[in-house]
PDB file of C-alpha atoms in Angstrom:
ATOM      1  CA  UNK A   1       0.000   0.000   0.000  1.00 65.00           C
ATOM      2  CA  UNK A   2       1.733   3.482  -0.935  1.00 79.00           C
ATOM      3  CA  UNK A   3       2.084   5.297   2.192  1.00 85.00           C
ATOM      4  CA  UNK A   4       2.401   8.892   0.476  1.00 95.00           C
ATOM      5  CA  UNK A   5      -0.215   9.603  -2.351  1.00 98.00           C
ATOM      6  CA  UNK A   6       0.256  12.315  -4.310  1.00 98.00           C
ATOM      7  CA  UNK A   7      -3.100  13.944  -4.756  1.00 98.00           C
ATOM      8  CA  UNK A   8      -4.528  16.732  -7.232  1.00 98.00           C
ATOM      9  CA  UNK A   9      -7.547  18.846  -5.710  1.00 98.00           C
ATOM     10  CA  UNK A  10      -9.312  20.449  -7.730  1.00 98.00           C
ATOM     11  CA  UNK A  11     -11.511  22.036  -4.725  1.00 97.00           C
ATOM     12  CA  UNK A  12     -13.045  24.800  -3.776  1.00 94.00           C
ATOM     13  CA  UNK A  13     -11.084  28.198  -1.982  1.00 94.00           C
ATOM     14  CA  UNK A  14     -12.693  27.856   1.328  1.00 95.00           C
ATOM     15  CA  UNK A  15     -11.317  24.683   1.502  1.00 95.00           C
ATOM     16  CA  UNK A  16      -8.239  24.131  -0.322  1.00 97.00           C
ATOM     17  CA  UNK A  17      -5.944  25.126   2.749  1.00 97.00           C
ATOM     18  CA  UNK A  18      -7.915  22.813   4.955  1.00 97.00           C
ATOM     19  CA  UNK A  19      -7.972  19.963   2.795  1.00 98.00           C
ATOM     20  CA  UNK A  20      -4.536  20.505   2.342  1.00 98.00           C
ATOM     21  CA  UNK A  21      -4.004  20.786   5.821  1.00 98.00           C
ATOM     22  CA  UNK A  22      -5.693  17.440   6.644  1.00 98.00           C
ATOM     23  CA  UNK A  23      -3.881  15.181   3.592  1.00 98.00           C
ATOM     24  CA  UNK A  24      -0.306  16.399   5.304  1.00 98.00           C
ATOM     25  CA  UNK A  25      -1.524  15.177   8.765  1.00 98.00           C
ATOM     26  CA  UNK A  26      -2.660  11.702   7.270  1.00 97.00           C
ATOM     27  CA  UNK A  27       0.686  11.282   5.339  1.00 97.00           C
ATOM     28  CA  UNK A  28      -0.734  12.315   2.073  1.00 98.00           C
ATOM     29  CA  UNK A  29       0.910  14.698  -0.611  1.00 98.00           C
ATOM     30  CA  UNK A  30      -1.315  17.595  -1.744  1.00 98.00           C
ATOM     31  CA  UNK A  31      -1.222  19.472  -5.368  1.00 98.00           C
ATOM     32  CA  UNK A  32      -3.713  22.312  -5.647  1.00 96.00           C
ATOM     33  CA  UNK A  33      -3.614  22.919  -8.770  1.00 91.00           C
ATOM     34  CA  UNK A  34      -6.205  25.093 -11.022  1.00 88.00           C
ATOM     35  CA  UNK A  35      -4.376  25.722 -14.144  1.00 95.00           C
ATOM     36  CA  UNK A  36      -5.924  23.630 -16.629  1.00 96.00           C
ATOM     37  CA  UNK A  37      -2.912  22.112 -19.012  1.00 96.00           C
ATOM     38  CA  UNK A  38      -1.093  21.577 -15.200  1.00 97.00           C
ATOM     39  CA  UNK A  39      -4.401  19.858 -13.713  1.00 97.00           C
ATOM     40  CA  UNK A  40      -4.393  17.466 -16.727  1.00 97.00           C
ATOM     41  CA  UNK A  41      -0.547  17.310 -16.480  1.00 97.00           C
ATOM     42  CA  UNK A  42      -0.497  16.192 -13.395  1.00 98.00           C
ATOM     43  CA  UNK A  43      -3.577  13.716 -13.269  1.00 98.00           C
ATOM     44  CA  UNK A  44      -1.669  11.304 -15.886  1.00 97.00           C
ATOM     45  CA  UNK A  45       0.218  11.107 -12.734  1.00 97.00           C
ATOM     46  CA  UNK A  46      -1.077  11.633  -9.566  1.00 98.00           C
ATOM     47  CA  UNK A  47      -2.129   8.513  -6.746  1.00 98.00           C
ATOM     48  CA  UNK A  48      -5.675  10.054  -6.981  1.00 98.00           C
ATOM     49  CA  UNK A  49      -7.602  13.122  -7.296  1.00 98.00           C
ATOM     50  CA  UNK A  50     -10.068  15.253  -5.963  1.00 98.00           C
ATOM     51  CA  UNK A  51     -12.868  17.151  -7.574  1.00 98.00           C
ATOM     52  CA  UNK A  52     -14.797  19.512  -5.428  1.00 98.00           C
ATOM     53  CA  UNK A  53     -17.784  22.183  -7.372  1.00 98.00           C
ATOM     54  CA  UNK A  54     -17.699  24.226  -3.632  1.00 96.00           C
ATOM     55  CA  UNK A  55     -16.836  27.603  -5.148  1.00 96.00           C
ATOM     56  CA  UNK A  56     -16.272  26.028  -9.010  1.00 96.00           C
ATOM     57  CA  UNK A  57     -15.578  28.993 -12.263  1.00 96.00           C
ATOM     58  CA  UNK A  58     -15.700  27.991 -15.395  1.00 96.00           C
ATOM     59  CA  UNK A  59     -12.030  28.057 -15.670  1.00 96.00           C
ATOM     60  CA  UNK A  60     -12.181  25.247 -13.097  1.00 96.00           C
ATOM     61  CA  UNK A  61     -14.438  23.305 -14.768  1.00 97.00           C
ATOM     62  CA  UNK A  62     -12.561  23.041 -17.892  1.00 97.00           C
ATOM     63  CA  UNK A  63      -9.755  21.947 -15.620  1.00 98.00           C
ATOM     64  CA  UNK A  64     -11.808  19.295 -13.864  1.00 98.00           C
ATOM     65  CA  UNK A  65     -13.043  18.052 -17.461  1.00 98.00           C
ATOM     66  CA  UNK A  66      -9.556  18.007 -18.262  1.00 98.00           C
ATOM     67  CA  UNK A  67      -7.993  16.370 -15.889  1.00 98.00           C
ATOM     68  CA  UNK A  68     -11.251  13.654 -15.637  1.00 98.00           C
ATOM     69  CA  UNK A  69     -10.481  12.847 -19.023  1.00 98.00           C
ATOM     70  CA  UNK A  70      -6.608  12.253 -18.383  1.00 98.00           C
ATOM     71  CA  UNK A  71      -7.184  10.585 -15.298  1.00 98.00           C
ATOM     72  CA  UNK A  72      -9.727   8.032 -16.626  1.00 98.00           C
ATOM     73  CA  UNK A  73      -7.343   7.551 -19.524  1.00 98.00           C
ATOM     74  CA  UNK A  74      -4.372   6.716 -16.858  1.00 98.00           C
ATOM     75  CA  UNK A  75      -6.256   4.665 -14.202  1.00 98.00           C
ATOM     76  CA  UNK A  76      -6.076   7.162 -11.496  1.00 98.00           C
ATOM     77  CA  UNK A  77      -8.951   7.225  -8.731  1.00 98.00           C
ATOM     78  CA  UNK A  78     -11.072  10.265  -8.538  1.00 98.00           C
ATOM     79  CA  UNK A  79     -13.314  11.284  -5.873  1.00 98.00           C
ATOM     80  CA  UNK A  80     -16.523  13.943  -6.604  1.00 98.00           C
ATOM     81  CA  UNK A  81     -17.653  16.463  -4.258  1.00 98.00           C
ATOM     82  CA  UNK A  82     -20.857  17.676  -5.642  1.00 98.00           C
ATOM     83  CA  UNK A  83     -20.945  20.574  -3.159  1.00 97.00           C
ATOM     84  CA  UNK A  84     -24.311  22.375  -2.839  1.00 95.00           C
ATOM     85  CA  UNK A  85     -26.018  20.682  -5.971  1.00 96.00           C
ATOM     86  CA  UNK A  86     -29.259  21.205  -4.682  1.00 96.00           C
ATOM     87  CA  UNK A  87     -29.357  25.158  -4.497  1.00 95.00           C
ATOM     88  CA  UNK A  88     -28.093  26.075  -8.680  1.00 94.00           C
ATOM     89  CA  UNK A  89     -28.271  24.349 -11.769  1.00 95.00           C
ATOM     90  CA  UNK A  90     -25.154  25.424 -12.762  1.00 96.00           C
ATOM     91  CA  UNK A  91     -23.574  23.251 -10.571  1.00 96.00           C
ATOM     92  CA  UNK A  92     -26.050  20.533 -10.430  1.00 96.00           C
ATOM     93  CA  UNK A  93     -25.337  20.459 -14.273  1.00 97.00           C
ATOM     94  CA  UNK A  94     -21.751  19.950 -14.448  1.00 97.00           C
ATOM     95  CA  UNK A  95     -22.330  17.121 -11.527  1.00 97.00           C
ATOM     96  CA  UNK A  96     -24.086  15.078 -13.645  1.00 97.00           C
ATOM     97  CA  UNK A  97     -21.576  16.014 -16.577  1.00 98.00           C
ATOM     98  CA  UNK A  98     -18.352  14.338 -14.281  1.00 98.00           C
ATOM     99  CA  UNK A  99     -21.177  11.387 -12.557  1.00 98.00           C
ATOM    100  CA  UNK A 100     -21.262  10.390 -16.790  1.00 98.00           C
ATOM    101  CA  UNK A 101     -17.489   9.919 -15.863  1.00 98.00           C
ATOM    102  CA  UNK A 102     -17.698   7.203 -13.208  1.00 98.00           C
ATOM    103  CA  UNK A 103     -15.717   8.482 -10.339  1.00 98.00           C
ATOM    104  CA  UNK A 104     -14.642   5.971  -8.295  1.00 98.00           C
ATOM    105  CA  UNK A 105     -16.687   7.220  -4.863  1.00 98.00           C
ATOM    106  CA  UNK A 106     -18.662  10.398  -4.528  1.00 98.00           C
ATOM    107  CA  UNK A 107     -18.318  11.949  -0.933  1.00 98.00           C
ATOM    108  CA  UNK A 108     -21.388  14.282   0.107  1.00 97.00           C
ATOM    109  CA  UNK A 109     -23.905  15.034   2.622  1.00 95.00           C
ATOM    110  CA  UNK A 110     -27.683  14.034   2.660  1.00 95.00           C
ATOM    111  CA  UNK A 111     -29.158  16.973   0.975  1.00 96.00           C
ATOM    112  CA  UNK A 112     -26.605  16.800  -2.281  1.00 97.00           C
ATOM    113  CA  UNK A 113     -26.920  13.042  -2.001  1.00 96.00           C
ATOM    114  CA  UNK A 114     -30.642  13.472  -2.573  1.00 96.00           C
ATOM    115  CA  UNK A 115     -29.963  16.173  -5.214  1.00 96.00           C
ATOM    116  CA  UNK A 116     -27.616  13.576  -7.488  1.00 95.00           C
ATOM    117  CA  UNK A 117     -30.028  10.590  -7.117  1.00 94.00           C
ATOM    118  CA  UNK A 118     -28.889   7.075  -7.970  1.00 94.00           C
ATOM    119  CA  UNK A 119     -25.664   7.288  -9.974  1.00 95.00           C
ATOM    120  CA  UNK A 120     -24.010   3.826  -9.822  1.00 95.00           C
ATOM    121  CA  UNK A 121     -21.463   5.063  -7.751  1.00 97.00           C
ATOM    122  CA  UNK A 122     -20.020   4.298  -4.152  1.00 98.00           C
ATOM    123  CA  UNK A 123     -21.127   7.236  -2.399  1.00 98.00           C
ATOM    124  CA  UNK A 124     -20.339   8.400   1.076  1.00 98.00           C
ATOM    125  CA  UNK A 125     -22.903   9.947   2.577  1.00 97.00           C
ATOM    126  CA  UNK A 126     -21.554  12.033   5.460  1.00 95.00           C
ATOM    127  CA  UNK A 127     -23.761  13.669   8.493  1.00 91.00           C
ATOM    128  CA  UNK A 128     -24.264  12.579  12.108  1.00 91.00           C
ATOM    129  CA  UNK A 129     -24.711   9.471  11.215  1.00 95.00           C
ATOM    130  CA  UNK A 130     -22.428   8.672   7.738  1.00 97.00           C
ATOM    131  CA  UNK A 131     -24.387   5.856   5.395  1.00 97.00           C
ATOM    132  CA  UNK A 132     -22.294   3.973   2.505  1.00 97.00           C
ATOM    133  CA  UNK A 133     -24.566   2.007   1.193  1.00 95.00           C
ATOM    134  CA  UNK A 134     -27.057   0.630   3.817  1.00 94.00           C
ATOM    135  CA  UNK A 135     -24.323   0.700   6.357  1.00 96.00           C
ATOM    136  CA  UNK A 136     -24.631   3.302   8.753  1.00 97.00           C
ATOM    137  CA  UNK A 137     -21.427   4.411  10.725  1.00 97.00           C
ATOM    138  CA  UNK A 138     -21.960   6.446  14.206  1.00 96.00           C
ATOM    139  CA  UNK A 139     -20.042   8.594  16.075  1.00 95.00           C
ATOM    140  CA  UNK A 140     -18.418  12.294  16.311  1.00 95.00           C
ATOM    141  CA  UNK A 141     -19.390  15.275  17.021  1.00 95.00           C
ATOM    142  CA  UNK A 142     -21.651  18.241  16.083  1.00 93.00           C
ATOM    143  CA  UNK A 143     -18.724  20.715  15.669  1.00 92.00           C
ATOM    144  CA  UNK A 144     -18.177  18.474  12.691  1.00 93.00           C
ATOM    145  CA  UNK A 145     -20.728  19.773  10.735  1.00 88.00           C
ATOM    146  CA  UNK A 146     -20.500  23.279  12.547  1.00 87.00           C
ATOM    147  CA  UNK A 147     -16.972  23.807  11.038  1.00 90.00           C
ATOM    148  CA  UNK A 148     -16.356  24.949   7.433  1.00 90.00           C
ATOM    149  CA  UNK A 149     -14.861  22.725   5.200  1.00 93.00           C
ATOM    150  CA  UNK A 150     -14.855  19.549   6.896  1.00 94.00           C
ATOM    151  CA  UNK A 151     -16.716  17.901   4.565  1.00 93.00           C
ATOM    152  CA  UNK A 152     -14.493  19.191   1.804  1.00 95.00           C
ATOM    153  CA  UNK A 153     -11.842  18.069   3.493  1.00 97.00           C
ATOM    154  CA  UNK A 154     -13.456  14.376   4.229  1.00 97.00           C
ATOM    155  CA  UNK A 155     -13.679  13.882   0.550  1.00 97.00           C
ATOM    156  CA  UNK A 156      -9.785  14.625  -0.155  1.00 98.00           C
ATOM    157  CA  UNK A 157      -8.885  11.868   2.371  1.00 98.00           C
ATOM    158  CA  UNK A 158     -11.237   9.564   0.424  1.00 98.00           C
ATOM    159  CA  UNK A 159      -8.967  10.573  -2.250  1.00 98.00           C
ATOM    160  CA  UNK A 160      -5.889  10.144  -0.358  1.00 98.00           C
ATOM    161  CA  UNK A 161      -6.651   6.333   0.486  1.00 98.00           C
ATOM    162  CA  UNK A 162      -8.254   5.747  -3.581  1.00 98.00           C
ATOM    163  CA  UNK A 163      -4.398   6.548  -3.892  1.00 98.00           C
ATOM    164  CA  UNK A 164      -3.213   4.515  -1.033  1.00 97.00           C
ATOM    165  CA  UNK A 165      -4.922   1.196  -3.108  1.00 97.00           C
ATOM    166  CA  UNK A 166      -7.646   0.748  -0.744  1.00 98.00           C
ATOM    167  CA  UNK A 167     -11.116   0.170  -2.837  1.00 98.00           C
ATOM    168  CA  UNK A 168     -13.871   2.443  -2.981  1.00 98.00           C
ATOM    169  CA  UNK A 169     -15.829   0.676  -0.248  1.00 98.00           C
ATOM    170  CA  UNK A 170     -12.781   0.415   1.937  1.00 98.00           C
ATOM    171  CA  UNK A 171     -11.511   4.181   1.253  1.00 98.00           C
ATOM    172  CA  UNK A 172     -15.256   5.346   2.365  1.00 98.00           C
ATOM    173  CA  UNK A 173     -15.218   3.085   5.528  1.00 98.00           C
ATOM    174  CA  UNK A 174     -11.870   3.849   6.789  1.00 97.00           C
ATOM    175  CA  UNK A 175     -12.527   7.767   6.069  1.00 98.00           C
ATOM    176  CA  UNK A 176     -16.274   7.764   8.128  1.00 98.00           C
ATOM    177  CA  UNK A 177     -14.404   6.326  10.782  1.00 97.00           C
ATOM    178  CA  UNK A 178     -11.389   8.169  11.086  1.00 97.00           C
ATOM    179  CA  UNK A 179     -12.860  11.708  10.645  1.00 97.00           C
ATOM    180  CA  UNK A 180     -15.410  11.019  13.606  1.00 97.00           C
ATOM    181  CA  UNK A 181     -12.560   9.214  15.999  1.00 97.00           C
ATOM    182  CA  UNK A 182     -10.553  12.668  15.178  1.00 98.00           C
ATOM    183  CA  UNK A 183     -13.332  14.871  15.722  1.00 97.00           C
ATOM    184  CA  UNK A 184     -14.042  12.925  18.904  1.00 97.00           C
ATOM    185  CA  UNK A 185     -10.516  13.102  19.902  1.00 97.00           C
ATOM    186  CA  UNK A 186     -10.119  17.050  19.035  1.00 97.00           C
ATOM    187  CA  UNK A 187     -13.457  17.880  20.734  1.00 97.00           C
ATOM    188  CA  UNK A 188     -11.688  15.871  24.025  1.00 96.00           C
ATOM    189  CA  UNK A 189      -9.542  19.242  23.615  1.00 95.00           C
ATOM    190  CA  UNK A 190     -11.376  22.167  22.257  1.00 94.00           C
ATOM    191  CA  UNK A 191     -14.972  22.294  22.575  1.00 89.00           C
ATOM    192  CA  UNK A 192     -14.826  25.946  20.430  1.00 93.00           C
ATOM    193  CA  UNK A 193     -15.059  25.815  16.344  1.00 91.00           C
ATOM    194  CA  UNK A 194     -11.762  27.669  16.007  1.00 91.00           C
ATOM    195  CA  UNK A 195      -9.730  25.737  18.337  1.00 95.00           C
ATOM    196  CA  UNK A 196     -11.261  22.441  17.086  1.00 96.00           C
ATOM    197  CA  UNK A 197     -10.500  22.885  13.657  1.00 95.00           C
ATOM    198  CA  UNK A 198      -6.973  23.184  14.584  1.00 96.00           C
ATOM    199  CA  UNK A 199      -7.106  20.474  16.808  1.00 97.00           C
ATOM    200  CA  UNK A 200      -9.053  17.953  14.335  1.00 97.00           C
ATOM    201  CA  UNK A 201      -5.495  18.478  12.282  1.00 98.00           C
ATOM    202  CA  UNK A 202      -3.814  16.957  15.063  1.00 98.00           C
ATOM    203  CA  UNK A 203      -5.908  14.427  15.548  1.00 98.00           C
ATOM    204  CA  UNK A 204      -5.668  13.220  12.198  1.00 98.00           C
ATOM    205  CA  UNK A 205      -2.049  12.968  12.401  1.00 97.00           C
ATOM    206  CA  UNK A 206      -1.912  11.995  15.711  1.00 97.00           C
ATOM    207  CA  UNK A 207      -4.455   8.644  14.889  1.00 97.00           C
ATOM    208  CA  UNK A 208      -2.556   8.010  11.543  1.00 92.00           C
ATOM    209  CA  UNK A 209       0.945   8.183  13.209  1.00 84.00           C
ATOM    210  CA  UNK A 210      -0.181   5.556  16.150  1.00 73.00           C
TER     211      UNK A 210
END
């Protein structure tokens, strides 16, 4: 299993330095890229890749279809954050556009789950209670969804362990658990969203470095 993926996010700019943030503390290695003949560059390449429509331009989006395209063509994992689908069609449109492209696991929360319908894909499903499937995992805290970009952030580790080898099933799983263990663990020491934000890093690196 490779213990450093590199990993292209494409993501949005509330949550590119968190995201980034959280791959270090797991072990993975982060390219935020947005130039489109560098995103589709470096997805021939990369472990596994991220795709998040949070604050998406249409200069992103021709990066995202570009570097779809190359990664599909080279075998590389993708993950799809279909962030906020449900409020504007622009968005909602392109989602279906890159759901055409069969990433390998879509990571969202129940209202953009409902918004994509059935797609064929593995599809983590994140909240209080996370669902994959009919399996329901437990566990964390509110501050979890309290906290901007956590849920960005959720789906670049699903990324990171596409890129480690783990399956789609398995990358979901092992994400679902280890966000809520770290956000129980931060929340153990800050109970505040600013200090727990901070301290959900560390607990990311501190449960991936045990």
């Amino acid at each position: 299993m490779k213990q450093n993926p590199l990993v292209l996010c494409l993501t949005n700019s509330v949550a590119a330095n968190f995201t980034a943030n959280c791959l270090l503390a797991i072990g993975a290695r982060p390219a935020m890229i947005e130039e489109p003949c560098e995103a589709e560059e470096l997805a021939r390449v990369a472990d596994a890749m991220l795709v998040n429509l949070g604050t998406v331009t249409a200069r992103q989006a021709e990066s995202m279809r570009r570097a779809i395209a190359a990664a599909n063509a080279h075998g590389v994992p993708w993950t799809l954050d279909p962030v906020g689908v449900q409020f504007l069609p622009y968005r909602a449109d392109l989602a279906r556009e890159f759901i055409a492209q069969k990433p390998s696991l879509i990571s969202c929360n129940e209202a953009e789950a409902s918004a994509v319908g059935e797609t064929g894909c593995v599809t983590l499903v994140t909240g209080e209670v996370d669902r994959i499937g009919d399996r329901e995992i437990r566990g964390g805290v509110p501050l979890l969804q309290s906290v901007t970009a956590t849920g960005c952030a959720q789906g670049g580790l699903c990324a990171a362990y596409l890129g480690r080898g783990l399956s789609p099933e398995e990358a979901a799983q092992k994400v679902s658990v280890l966000m809520k263990a770290a956000g129980e663990r931060a929340f153990a020491k800050a109970c505040s969203p600013g200090s727990f934000k901070v301290a959900l890093v560390d607990a990311l690196w501190e449960l991936s470095h045990d």
